[in-house]
CSV table of C-alpha atoms and ligand atoms in Angstrom, one decimal:
chain,number,residue,atom,x,y,z
A,1,MET,CA,-76.7,-140.7,-106.5
A,2,LYS,CA,-78.0,-137.2,-106.8
A,3,ILE,CA,-75.0,-135.1,-106.2
A,4,LEU,CA,-74.8,-131.3,-105.6
A,5,CYS,CA,-71.4,-130.1,-106.8
A,6,LEU,CA,-70.7,-126.5,-105.7
A,7,GLY,CA,-67.9,-124.9,-107.7
A,8,ALA,CA,-68.4,-127.4,-110.6
A,9,GLY,CA,-67.1,-124.9,-113.1
A,10,GLY,CA,-63.6,-124.7,-111.6
A,11,PHE,CA,-60.5,-126.7,-112.3
A,12,ILE,CA,-61.1,-129.6,-109.9
A,13,GLY,CA,-64.9,-129.2,-110.2
A,14,SER,CA,-64.8,-129.6,-114.0
A,15,HIS,CA,-62.8,-132.9,-113.7
A,16,LEU,CA,-65.0,-134.1,-110.9
A,17,THR,CA,-68.2,-133.3,-112.8
A,18,GLN,CA,-66.9,-135.2,-115.8
A,19,ARG,CA,-66.1,-138.2,-113.6
A,20,LEU,CA,-69.4,-138.2,-111.7
A,21,LEU,CA,-71.3,-138.1,-115.0
A,22,LYS,CA,-69.2,-140.9,-116.5
A,23,GLU,CA,-70.0,-143.1,-113.4
A,24,GLY,CA,-73.7,-142.5,-114.0
A,25,HIS,CA,-74.6,-140.0,-111.2
A,26,CYS,CA,-77.0,-137.1,-111.6
A,27,VAL,CA,-75.1,-133.9,-111.0
A,28,THR,CA,-76.4,-130.4,-110.2
A,29,GLY,CA,-73.5,-128.0,-110.6
A,30,VAL,CA,-73.5,-124.5,-109.3
A,31,ASP,CA,-70.9,-121.9,-110.3
A,32,THR,CA,-70.5,-118.4,-111.6
A,33,HIS,CA,-68.5,-119.7,-114.6
A,34,ASP,CA,-69.3,-122.5,-117.0
A,35,ASP,CA,-66.6,-122.2,-119.7
A,36,LYS,CA,-64.8,-125.4,-118.4
A,37,ILE,CA,-67.9,-127.5,-118.3
A,38,ARG,CA,-69.9,-126.4,-121.4
A,39,GLU,CA,-69.1,-129.7,-123.1
A,40,PHE,CA,-71.2,-131.6,-120.5
A,41,SER,CA,-74.2,-129.2,-120.9
A,42,SER,CA,-76.1,-131.6,-123.2
A,43,ASP,CA,-75.8,-134.6,-120.7
A,44,ALA,CA,-79.3,-135.4,-119.5
A,45,ASN,CA,-77.9,-136.2,-116.1
A,46,PHE,CA,-76.4,-132.7,-115.7
A,47,GLU,CA,-78.1,-129.5,-114.6
A,48,PHE,CA,-76.0,-126.3,-114.3
A,49,ILE,CA,-77.1,-123.3,-112.3
A,50,ASP,CA,-75.1,-120.2,-113.3
A,51,LYS,CA,-75.3,-118.3,-110.0
A,52,SER,CA,-73.2,-117.4,-107.0
A,53,ILE,CA,-74.0,-119.4,-103.8
A,54,GLY,CA,-74.5,-115.9,-102.2
A,55,ASP,CA,-77.2,-115.0,-104.7
A,56,PRO,CA,-80.5,-114.4,-102.8
A,57,GLY,CA,-82.3,-115.9,-105.8
A,58,LEU,CA,-80.6,-119.2,-105.3
A,59,ASP,CA,-82.4,-121.6,-102.9
A,60,SER,CA,-79.3,-123.5,-101.9
A,61,GLU,CA,-81.0,-125.0,-98.9
A,62,ASP,CA,-83.5,-126.7,-101.2
A,63,LEU,CA,-80.6,-127.9,-103.5
A,64,VAL,CA,-79.0,-129.5,-100.4
A,65,HIS,CA,-82.3,-131.0,-99.3
A,66,ARG,CA,-82.8,-132.6,-102.7
A,67,SER,CA,-79.3,-134.2,-102.9
A,68,ASP,CA,-77.9,-137.5,-101.6
A,69,LEU,CA,-74.4,-136.0,-101.4
A,70,VAL,CA,-73.0,-132.4,-101.3
A,71,ILE,CA,-69.5,-131.7,-102.6
A,72,ASP,CA,-68.3,-128.2,-101.9
A,73,LEU,CA,-65.4,-126.9,-103.9
A,74,ILE,CA,-66.3,-123.2,-103.8
A,75,ALA,CA,-63.4,-120.9,-103.0
A,76,TYR,CA,-61.2,-118.1,-104.0
A,77,ALA,CA,-58.2,-120.3,-104.5
A,78,ASN,CA,-55.4,-118.1,-106.0
A,79,PRO,CA,-52.9,-116.4,-103.7
A,80,SER,CA,-53.1,-113.1,-105.6
A,81,LEU,CA,-56.7,-112.9,-104.5
A,82,TYR,CA,-55.9,-113.4,-100.8
A,83,LEU,CA,-53.8,-110.2,-101.1
A,84,LYS,CA,-56.3,-108.2,-103.2
A,85,LEU,CA,-59.6,-109.3,-101.8
A,86,PRO,CA,-59.1,-110.7,-98.3
A,87,ILE,CA,-62.7,-110.0,-97.1
A,88,ASP,CA,-64.2,-111.7,-100.1
A,89,VAL,CA,-61.9,-114.6,-99.5
A,90,PHE,CA,-63.1,-114.9,-95.9
A,91,ARG,CA,-66.8,-114.5,-96.9
A,92,THR,CA,-66.7,-117.1,-99.7
A,93,ASN,CA,-64.3,-119.6,-98.1
A,94,PHE,CA,-65.8,-119.5,-94.6
A,95,THR,CA,-69.1,-117.7,-94.3
A,96,GLU,CA,-70.8,-119.0,-97.4
A,97,ASN,CA,-69.4,-122.5,-97.1
A,98,LEU,CA,-70.5,-122.7,-93.4
A,99,ARG,CA,-74.0,-121.9,-94.5
A,100,ILE,CA,-73.9,-124.9,-96.8
A,101,ALA,CA,-72.5,-127.1,-94.1
A,102,GLU,CA,-75.3,-126.1,-91.7
A,103,TYR,CA,-77.9,-127.0,-94.3
A,104,CYS,CA,-76.2,-130.4,-94.5
A,105,VAL,CA,-76.5,-130.6,-90.7
A,106,HIS,CA,-80.1,-129.7,-90.8
A,107,HIS,CA,-81.0,-132.0,-93.6
A,108,LYS,CA,-78.6,-134.8,-92.5
A,109,LYS,CA,-76.7,-134.9,-95.8
A,110,ARG,CA,-73.2,-136.2,-96.2
A,111,LEU,CA,-70.7,-133.4,-97.1
A,112,ILE,CA,-67.4,-133.6,-98.9
A,113,GLN,CA,-65.6,-130.3,-98.2
A,114,PHE,CA,-62.6,-129.2,-100.1
A,115,SER,CA,-60.0,-127.6,-97.8
A,116,THR,CA,-56.3,-127.1,-98.6
A,117,CYS,CA,-52.8,-128.2,-97.7
A,118,GLU,CA,-52.3,-124.5,-96.8
A,119,VAL,CA,-53.9,-125.2,-93.4
A,120,TYR,CA,-50.5,-126.7,-92.4
A,121,GLY,CA,-48.9,-123.3,-93.2
A,122,LYS,CA,-45.1,-123.0,-92.6
A,123,THR,CA,-42.8,-125.8,-91.6
A,124,PRO,CA,-41.2,-126.0,-88.1
A,125,ALA,CA,-37.8,-125.6,-89.9
A,126,ALA,CA,-39.0,-122.2,-91.2
A,127,VAL,CA,-40.1,-121.0,-87.8
A,128,LEU,CA,-37.0,-122.3,-86.0
A,129,SER,CA,-34.6,-121.0,-88.6
A,130,GLY,CA,-31.1,-121.6,-87.7
A,131,LYS,CA,-31.9,-123.6,-84.6
A,132,LEU,CA,-32.3,-127.1,-86.2
A,133,PRO,CA,-29.2,-129.1,-87.0
A,134,ASP,CA,-30.8,-130.6,-90.2
A,135,PRO,CA,-33.4,-128.0,-91.4
A,136,ASP,CA,-33.6,-129.7,-94.9
A,137,ASN,CA,-34.8,-133.0,-93.4
A,138,PRO,CA,-38.1,-133.7,-95.2
A,139,ALA,CA,-39.6,-135.0,-92.0
A,140,TYR,CA,-40.1,-131.3,-90.9
A,141,ALA,CA,-42.2,-130.7,-94.0
A,142,THR,CA,-44.2,-133.9,-94.2
A,143,PHE,CA,-47.7,-133.2,-93.0
A,144,SER,CA,-50.2,-135.8,-91.8
A,145,GLU,CA,-53.9,-135.1,-91.3
A,146,ASP,CA,-54.4,-135.9,-87.7
A,147,LYS,CA,-51.0,-135.2,-86.1
A,148,SER,CA,-49.3,-132.2,-87.7
A,149,ASP,CA,-49.5,-128.7,-86.2
A,150,CYS,CA,-50.8,-125.8,-88.3
A,151,ILE,CA,-48.4,-122.9,-88.3
A,152,LEU,CA,-49.7,-119.7,-89.8
A,153,GLY,CA,-48.0,-116.3,-90.1
A,154,PRO,CA,-48.9,-113.0,-88.5
A,155,VAL,CA,-52.2,-111.2,-89.1
A,156,ASN,CA,-50.6,-108.4,-91.1
A,157,LYS,CA,-49.5,-111.0,-93.6
A,158,HIS,CA,-53.0,-111.3,-95.0
A,159,ARG,CA,-52.1,-114.2,-97.3
A,160,TRP,CA,-53.0,-116.4,-94.4
A,161,ILE,CA,-56.6,-115.3,-94.4
A,162,TYR,CA,-57.3,-118.1,-96.9
A,163,ALA,CA,-55.7,-120.8,-94.8
A,164,SER,CA,-57.3,-119.4,-91.6
A,165,ALA,CA,-60.8,-119.4,-93.2
A,166,LYS,CA,-60.3,-123.0,-94.4
A,167,GLN,CA,-58.9,-124.1,-91.1
A,168,LEU,CA,-61.8,-122.6,-89.1
A,169,LEU,CA,-64.3,-124.2,-91.4
A,170,GLU,CA,-62.6,-127.6,-90.9
A,171,ARG,CA,-62.7,-127.0,-87.1
A,172,VAL,CA,-66.5,-126.3,-87.2
A,173,LEU,CA,-67.1,-129.4,-89.3
A,174,HIS,CA,-65.1,-131.5,-86.8
A,175,ALA,CA,-67.1,-130.0,-83.9
A,176,TYR,CA,-70.5,-130.9,-85.7
A,177,GLY,CA,-69.0,-134.4,-86.3
A,178,LEU,CA,-68.2,-134.8,-82.6
A,179,ASP,CA,-71.8,-134.2,-81.8
A,180,GLY,CA,-72.9,-136.7,-84.4
A,181,LYS,CA,-74.7,-134.0,-86.3
A,182,LEU,CA,-72.7,-134.1,-89.5
A,183,ASN,CA,-71.1,-136.8,-91.6
A,184,TYR,CA,-68.3,-135.0,-93.4
A,185,THR,CA,-65.1,-135.8,-95.3
A,186,ILE,CA,-62.5,-133.1,-95.7
A,187,ILE,CA,-60.0,-133.1,-98.6
A,188,ARG,CA,-56.7,-131.3,-98.4
A,189,PRO,CA,-55.3,-131.1,-102.0
A,190,PHE,CA,-51.6,-130.6,-102.6
A,191,ASN,CA,-51.0,-128.5,-105.7
A,192,PHE,CA,-52.9,-130.3,-108.4
A,193,ILE,CA,-51.9,-129.7,-112.0
A,194,GLY,CA,-53.8,-130.6,-115.2
A,195,PRO,CA,-55.8,-129.3,-118.1
A,196,ARG,CA,-58.2,-126.5,-117.3
A,197,ILE,CA,-56.2,-125.2,-114.3
A,198,ASP,CA,-56.9,-121.5,-113.9
A,199,TYR,CA,-56.4,-119.4,-117.1
A,200,LEU,CA,-53.6,-118.0,-119.1
A,201,PRO,CA,-53.3,-114.2,-118.3
A,202,VAL,CA,-53.4,-112.0,-121.3
A,203,ASN,CA,-51.4,-108.7,-121.3
A,204,GLY,CA,-50.6,-109.2,-117.6
A,205,ASP,CA,-54.2,-109.2,-116.6
A,206,GLY,CA,-54.6,-111.1,-113.3
A,207,VAL,CA,-52.2,-113.5,-111.6
A,208,PRO,CA,-53.2,-117.2,-111.6
A,209,ARG,CA,-51.3,-120.0,-109.9
A,210,VAL,CA,-47.7,-120.7,-110.8
A,211,PHE,CA,-48.2,-123.3,-113.6
A,212,SER,CA,-50.4,-120.9,-115.6
A,213,CYS,CA,-48.0,-118.0,-115.0
A,214,PHE,CA,-45.1,-120.0,-116.3
A,215,MET,CA,-47.1,-121.5,-119.2
A,216,ALA,CA,-48.3,-118.1,-120.4
A,217,ALA,CA,-44.7,-116.8,-120.1
A,218,LEU,CA,-43.4,-119.6,-122.3
A,219,LEU,CA,-46.1,-119.2,-124.9
A,220,ASN,CA,-45.4,-115.5,-125.2
A,221,GLY,CA,-41.6,-115.6,-124.8
A,222,THR,CA,-41.8,-113.3,-121.7
A,223,PRO,CA,-39.9,-113.8,-118.5
A,224,MET,CA,-40.8,-116.6,-116.0
A,225,LYS,CA,-40.8,-114.8,-112.7
A,226,LEU,CA,-39.4,-116.6,-109.6
A,227,VAL,CA,-40.9,-115.0,-106.5
A,228,ASP,CA,-38.3,-114.5,-103.7
A,229,GLY,CA,-35.7,-116.7,-105.4
A,230,GLY,CA,-37.8,-119.8,-106.0
A,231,ALA,CA,-36.3,-121.9,-103.2
A,232,GLN,CA,-39.7,-122.6,-101.8
A,233,ARG,CA,-41.0,-126.2,-102.5
A,234,ARG,CA,-44.3,-127.8,-103.5
A,235,SER,CA,-45.4,-131.4,-104.2
A,236,TYR,CA,-47.2,-131.4,-107.6
A,237,THR,CA,-50.1,-133.9,-108.1
A,238,ASP,CA,-51.6,-135.1,-111.4
A,239,ILE,CA,-55.3,-134.2,-111.6
A,240,ASP,CA,-56.2,-137.7,-112.9
A,241,ASP,CA,-54.4,-139.3,-110.0
A,242,ALA,CA,-56.2,-137.0,-107.6
A,243,MET,CA,-59.6,-137.7,-109.3
A,244,ASP,CA,-59.0,-141.4,-108.7
A,245,CYS,CA,-58.7,-140.7,-104.9
A,246,ILE,CA,-61.5,-138.2,-104.8
A,247,TYR,CA,-63.9,-140.7,-106.5
A,248,ARG,CA,-63.0,-143.3,-103.9
A,249,ILE,CA,-64.0,-140.8,-101.3
A,250,VAL,CA,-67.3,-140.2,-103.1
A,251,GLU,CA,-67.9,-144.0,-103.1
A,252,ASN,CA,-66.9,-144.2,-99.4
A,253,PRO,CA,-66.4,-148.0,-99.2
A,254,ARG,CA,-67.4,-149.4,-95.8
A,255,ASN,CA,-67.9,-145.8,-94.6
A,256,VAL,CA,-64.2,-145.4,-94.1
A,257,CYS,CA,-64.3,-141.7,-95.0
A,258,ASP,CA,-66.9,-140.7,-92.4
A,259,ARG,CA,-65.6,-137.8,-90.4
A,260,GLN,CA,-62.1,-138.1,-91.8
A,261,ILE,CA,-59.6,-135.7,-93.3
A,262,PHE,CA,-57.6,-136.8,-96.3
A,263,ASN,CA,-54.4,-135.4,-97.8
A,264,ILE,CA,-54.3,-135.9,-101.6
A,265,GLY,CA,-50.8,-135.3,-103.0
A,266,SER,CA,-47.7,-136.8,-104.5
A,267,SER,CA,-44.7,-136.8,-102.3
A,268,ASN,CA,-42.5,-138.1,-105.1
A,269,ASN,CA,-43.1,-135.0,-107.1
A,270,GLU,CA,-41.6,-132.5,-104.7
A,271,VAL,CA,-39.6,-129.7,-106.4
A,272,SER,CA,-38.5,-126.2,-105.7
A,273,ILE,CA,-40.3,-123.5,-107.8
A,274,ARG,CA,-36.9,-122.8,-109.5
A,275,GLU,CA,-36.8,-126.5,-110.5
A,276,LEU,CA,-40.4,-126.3,-111.7
A,277,ALA,CA,-39.5,-123.3,-113.9
A,278,GLU,CA,-36.4,-125.1,-115.2
A,279,LEU,CA,-38.3,-128.3,-115.9
A,280,MET,CA,-41.1,-126.5,-117.8
A,281,ARG,CA,-38.6,-124.4,-119.8
A,282,ALA,CA,-36.7,-127.6,-120.8
A,283,ILE,CA,-39.9,-129.5,-121.8
A,284,TYR,CA,-41.1,-126.4,-123.7
A,285,ARG,CA,-37.7,-126.0,-125.5
A,286,GLU,CA,-37.6,-129.7,-126.5
A,287,HIS,CA,-41.2,-130.3,-127.6
A,288,PHE,CA,-43.2,-127.1,-128.1
A,289,ARG,CA,-41.0,-124.1,-129.0
A,290,LYS,CA,-42.4,-122.0,-131.8
A,291,PRO,CA,-40.0,-120.6,-134.4
A,292,GLY,CA,-39.5,-116.8,-134.0
A,293,VAL,CA,-40.7,-116.8,-130.3
A,294,PRO,CA,-37.7,-116.3,-127.9
A,295,LEU,CA,-37.3,-118.8,-125.1
A,296,SER,CA,-38.3,-117.3,-121.8
A,297,GLU,CA,-35.6,-116.2,-119.4
A,298,ILE,CA,-36.0,-117.1,-115.7
A,299,VAL,CA,-35.8,-113.9,-113.6
A,300,GLU,CA,-36.2,-113.2,-109.8
A,301,VAL,CA,-38.8,-110.8,-108.3
A,302,SER,CA,-39.7,-110.1,-104.7
A,303,GLY,CA,-43.0,-111.2,-103.2
A,304,LEU,CA,-43.8,-107.5,-102.6
A,305,GLN,CA,-43.3,-106.6,-106.3
A,306,PHE,CA,-45.2,-109.6,-107.5
A,307,TYR,CA,-48.2,-109.8,-105.1
A,308,GLY,CA,-48.0,-106.5,-103.1
A,309,GLU,CA,-48.1,-105.9,-99.3
A,310,GLY,CA,-49.1,-108.8,-97.0
A,311,TYR,CA,-47.5,-111.7,-98.9
A,312,GLU,CA,-45.7,-114.5,-97.0
A,313,ASP,CA,-45.1,-117.9,-98.4
A,314,CYS,CA,-45.4,-121.6,-97.4
A,315,ASP,CA,-41.8,-122.7,-97.5
A,316,ARG,CA,-42.3,-126.4,-98.2
A,317,ARG,CA,-45.1,-129.0,-98.0
A,318,ILE,CA,-45.0,-132.8,-98.6
A,319,PRO,CA,-48.1,-134.9,-98.1
A,320,ASP,CA,-48.2,-138.0,-95.9
A,321,CYS,CA,-50.8,-139.9,-97.8
A,322,SER,CA,-50.7,-143.1,-95.7
A,323,LYS,CA,-54.3,-142.7,-94.7
A,324,ALA,CA,-55.6,-142.6,-98.3
A,325,ARG,CA,-53.3,-145.6,-99.0
A,326,GLU,CA,-54.5,-147.7,-96.0
A,327,LEU,CA,-58.2,-146.8,-96.1
A,328,LEU,CA,-58.8,-146.4,-99.8
A,329,GLY,CA,-55.9,-148.3,-101.5
A,330,TRP,CA,-54.8,-145.1,-103.3
A,331,THR,CA,-51.3,-144.0,-104.3
A,332,PRO,CA,-50.5,-141.5,-107.0
A,333,LYS,CA,-48.8,-142.8,-110.1
A,334,THR,CA,-47.8,-139.9,-112.3
A,335,ALA,CA,-44.3,-138.5,-112.3
A,336,ILE,CA,-43.9,-134.7,-112.5
A,337,GLU,CA,-42.2,-134.7,-116.0
A,338,GLU,CA,-45.2,-136.6,-117.4
A,339,LEU,CA,-47.9,-134.5,-115.7
A,340,LEU,CA,-46.2,-131.3,-116.9
A,341,PHE,CA,-45.8,-132.6,-120.4
A,342,ARG,CA,-49.4,-133.6,-120.7
A,343,THR,CA,-50.7,-130.3,-119.2
A,344,MET,CA,-48.4,-128.2,-121.3
A,345,LEU,CA,-49.5,-130.1,-124.4
A,346,TYR,CA,-53.1,-129.2,-123.6
A,347,TYR,CA,-52.3,-125.5,-123.4
A,348,VAL,CA,-50.1,-125.6,-126.6
A,349,ARG,CA,-53.1,-127.0,-128.5
A,350,GLN,CA,-55.5,-124.4,-127.2
A,351,PRO,CA,-56.3,-121.6,-129.7
A,352,GLN,CA,-54.3,-118.6,-128.6
B,1,NAD,P1,-61.0,-122.9,-108.9
B,1,NAD,O1,-60.8,-121.5,-108.6
B,1,NAD,O2,-60.7,-123.4,-110.3
B,1,NAD,O3,-62.5,-123.4,-108.5
B,1,NAD,C1,-63.3,-122.8,-107.6
B,1,NAD,C2,-64.6,-122.5,-108.2
B,1,NAD,O4,-65.5,-121.8,-107.3
B,1,NAD,C3,-64.5,-121.5,-109.4
B,1,NAD,O5,-65.1,-122.0,-110.6
B,1,NAD,C4,-65.3,-120.3,-109.0
B,1,NAD,O6,-66.0,-119.6,-110.0
B,1,NAD,C5,-66.3,-120.9,-108.0
B,1,NAD,N1,-66.8,-119.9,-107.1
B,1,NAD,C6,-66.1,-119.0,-106.3
B,1,NAD,N2,-67.0,-118.3,-105.6
B,1,NAD,C7,-68.2,-118.7,-105.9
B,1,NAD,C8,-69.5,-118.3,-105.5
B,1,NAD,N3,-69.7,-117.4,-104.6
B,1,NAD,N4,-70.6,-119.0,-106.1
B,1,NAD,C9,-70.4,-119.9,-107.0
B,1,NAD,N5,-69.2,-120.3,-107.4
B,1,NAD,C10,-68.1,-119.7,-106.9
B,1,NAD,O7,-60.1,-123.7,-107.9
B,1,NAD,P2,-59.8,-125.3,-107.8
B,1,NAD,O8,-58.3,-125.4,-108.0
B,1,NAD,O9,-60.7,-126.1,-108.7
B,1,NAD,O10,-60.1,-125.6,-106.3
B,1,NAD,C11,-61.3,-126.2,-105.9
B,1,NAD,C12,-61.3,-126.3,-104.4
B,1,NAD,O11,-60.1,-127.1,-103.9
B,1,NAD,C13,-61.2,-125.0,-103.6
B,1,NAD,O12,-61.9,-125.1,-102.5
B,1,NAD,C14,-59.7,-124.8,-103.3
B,1,NAD,O13,-59.5,-124.0,-102.2
B,1,NAD,C15,-59.3,-126.3,-103.1
B,1,NAD,N6,-57.9,-126.5,-103.3
B,1,NAD,C16,-57.4,-126.7,-104.6
B,1,NAD,C17,-56.1,-127.0,-104.8
B,1,NAD,C18,-55.5,-127.3,-106.1
B,1,NAD,O14,-54.5,-127.9,-106.2
B,1,NAD,N7,-56.2,-126.9,-107.2
B,1,NAD,C19,-55.2,-127.0,-103.7
B,1,NAD,C20,-55.7,-126.8,-102.4
B,1,NAD,C21,-57.1,-126.5,-102.3
B,2,UGA,C1,-52.1,-122.2,-103.9
B,2,UGA,C2,-53.4,-121.8,-103.3
B,2,UGA,O1,-53.1,-121.2,-102.0
B,2,UGA,C3,-54.4,-122.8,-103.1
B,2,UGA,O2,-55.1,-122.9,-104.3
B,2,UGA,C4,-54.0,-124.2,-102.9
B,2,UGA,O3,-54.1,-124.4,-101.5
B,2,UGA,C5,-52.6,-124.5,-103.3
B,2,UGA,O4,-52.1,-123.5,-104.3
B,2,UGA,C6,-52.5,-125.8,-104.0
B,2,UGA,O5,-52.6,-125.8,-105.3
B,2,UGA,O6,-52.3,-126.8,-103.4
B,2,UGA,P1,-49.5,-121.9,-103.7
B,2,UGA,O7,-48.8,-123.2,-103.9
B,2,UGA,O8,-48.7,-120.9,-103.0
B,2,UGA,O9,-50.9,-122.0,-103.1
B,2,UGA,O10,-49.8,-121.2,-105.2
B,2,UGA,P2,-49.1,-120.8,-106.5
B,2,UGA,O11,-49.7,-119.5,-106.9
B,2,UGA,O12,-49.2,-121.9,-107.4
B,2,UGA,O13,-47.6,-120.6,-106.0
B,2,UGA,C7,-46.6,-121.6,-105.8
B,2,UGA,C8,-45.3,-120.9,-105.6
B,2,UGA,O14,-44.8,-120.3,-106.8
B,2,UGA,C9,-45.3,-119.8,-104.6
B,2,UGA,O15,-44.1,-119.9,-103.8
B,2,UGA,C10,-45.3,-118.5,-105.4
B,2,UGA,O16,-44.7,-117.4,-104.7
B,2,UGA,C11,-44.5,-118.9,-106.6
B,2,UGA,N1,-44.8,-118.2,-107.9
B,2,UGA,C12,-46.0,-118.0,-108.3
B,2,UGA,C13,-43.7,-117.8,-108.7
B,2,UGA,O17,-42.5,-118.0,-108.3
B,2,UGA,N2,-43.9,-117.2,-109.9
B,2,UGA,C14,-45.2,-117.0,-110.3
B,2,UGA,O18,-45.3,-116.5,-111.5
B,2,UGA,C15,-46.3,-117.4,-109.5
């Protein structure tokens, strides 16, 4: 197939580009960064366009027109950016991606749109705090694609602009699908981890997602910061397991993915952020600690101190992946200890 991969230079995009090329597809990648995909630049089946999708010099409609399949991963995907650049987050994650979706409608192209598990927002237990007899019951935090409600916080907590933009885009795709005008598949990833995730901040420059913050702290012997105590929970998913599911969605056997939403995540790997910090610290101490560099301490900071005004958190999220299992035969395999060890090893081996 001729596949247009928007956001090919990102964490997931780089792994997907690698897989698509390995499977023999022709890939056109668009991104404003290419450092994670430079190694594929000599592949005759790969063309890279180093431009923003908002660049007036980029004829993205023509790129859509010339493709058999469009995969859109473009987003601002780090919470620190939702706080710092909320308008840019909305424009990129909704307006620009809507334009691509409408080209797909016009040219009748199948679209795989990356959304997020953040569309589910907070759990009912968080909203009804104190009113549930068993607030820790995982059933309150287990989200399924076609049944769960989406509970987002107030407008003055602008962290939610990311989830709102993604959710609105999903709703527009669904509406085009109802009219039979668009064949889409929406993917909601649950906290993927693997090599090439984000970047390691140097001298406190920028705030990536939590794995990279903790990894940088461990390598430098600086404190691992737990935002608001670290009781909040996530379900971490190995990028290779995720890629296996994503590629099944690309193949779309018997058209089972048409106009469907898929959670991709690993419910067995649910941990609190405090547990994540402790696990990474223990793995680092056992396998990677460098002589002379102190072992990081785990310290607490407030969301206000760490991210600034407008931060609110998702308290807990566990994926119900029964749809991916039933329609695609997919289940994740990798345990959290193994995925952390492998990803940490990748960063330990990078030149500092
Ligand atoms: P990422 O930040 O590594 O990748 C996004 C890519 O989009 C980046 O390479 C960035 O340069 C590119 N981009 C942003 N704006 C652009 C523009 N205007 N023009 C061209 N390129 C632009 O993030 P990721 O983790 O690879 O996420 C990929 C997608 O999956 C995103 O849509 C994200 O919201 C979604 N997602 C990811 C996760 C996860 O676990 N990694 C979880 C939930 C949702
Ligand atoms: C992020 C983004 O919103 C999306 O990219 C995506 O939808 C989602 O990840 C995902 O990967 O599925 P979040 O999980 O909140 O959402 O992102 P992180 O920055 O990785 O934060 C996870 C938790 O760790 C949050 O509770 C955050 O407050 C905390 N954190 C983060 C720390 O305690 N310390 C840090 O140094 C950084």
